[in-house]
Steps between C-alpha positions, in 0.01 A plus 500: 500500500171481689347308209786247514448445873127444449561244222762321712260479798225357281733235356614395849139478619410273208790263563458479880359155607131522578353313802327172424121526516354346817351155456125494560400335825386142463123471538378323811399140431131464430305334781345160427194556287296186573310437823411176676253416777510171692190394695492211745578360842810368679633338184503838326633711787767236562439415864825408680729599211671827408332760283734415212400133509128566450403353166341822363821688583706225337273519194546876460876459538508229234295711261747786541785256439331429167490873421130541579474815710270400784485689828513323835157345558225645710380219727166463674537178696517377857547170676171332584279685253210321334338620178253715696772657714712582196204665329425703814864609529502612137193714561648648816828579324328755277736398220361640174808444286512317170781249448667345198512159667297346784541163672271316741576208733234432762303217656717298735342657807151434365598134482680501837199651679262251343303752299278365225603465139187688391599797712852488359368503145280802561769700679781395265289604201451845655873531574581406143282787378673731749838394359377567146387849600844568646641398162295765322226247421751292305461134591802433279722679752395283796629160607416267787729261685354179639486430872811324638444173686593572861429135583857409400652749745667402829219691673250245368672200659239268649214650298297332227714600202283322245192688620686832485618421148146417386368825645779703338430333166129582528566866580752523219254347255256777590764769450606351168139484380433861598819609324388322185163676514668839548775439239770532765821294488529233769849388611512164678777502761342236727706212358817697579393532862423128524846417372630689806387222733791386719714788373555722805675769292175559313340638817560805715612466861139475622454168320175613335578773249726458203859617467635745245659202328159337446343831396770537238347194332163675499668802347660284233154378400334842518774687313416394142132562571567852628722578201231385260228702674710817506572463128130518413 
């Protein structure tokens, strides 16, 4: 009788529904793996526009939209900086990181303050080498944007726009030449800024700096370059 009870208990235990095994917890999404540093002045920090309208931020967003995992950019830039002031700020920052992508846009304040083209060449060349060091000594992970032409802005009303344009072209020619020597990609956005003449929506409320809408055009031009560099 005892043996029958034991057998019956075992049979019932075998047929009783067993609890479903717990599903493993979903792993946390991996953080973006690629890093980006943007160096510059007011055009890079996005003076008078929101953080999300800055062209380096727009660029990182667009790269993520294209399934390229890039973190939000580190930015070393401030309104009014010349090449020398940017270099000094980089040194004072103590930033020793290495980045997968580095951009540089600098020179409008050198031109605005009447500094010489020779000085710009020397200081821009040094900044280009600084950018390459930030990129792990990979010149093929660095790109430069040309200087926008502020002479078409509402702020420049009554000024000699042709003279400003000639100066901007001369500074840009220097930057382009130094990029060629260093094997760094040069992205010419100056024509886009000149097309903004008489288009108030292309400028921020201060009438001097560019709007997020205009900087989107810069991003459109920089995006394929950034994708190509990151694929190397």
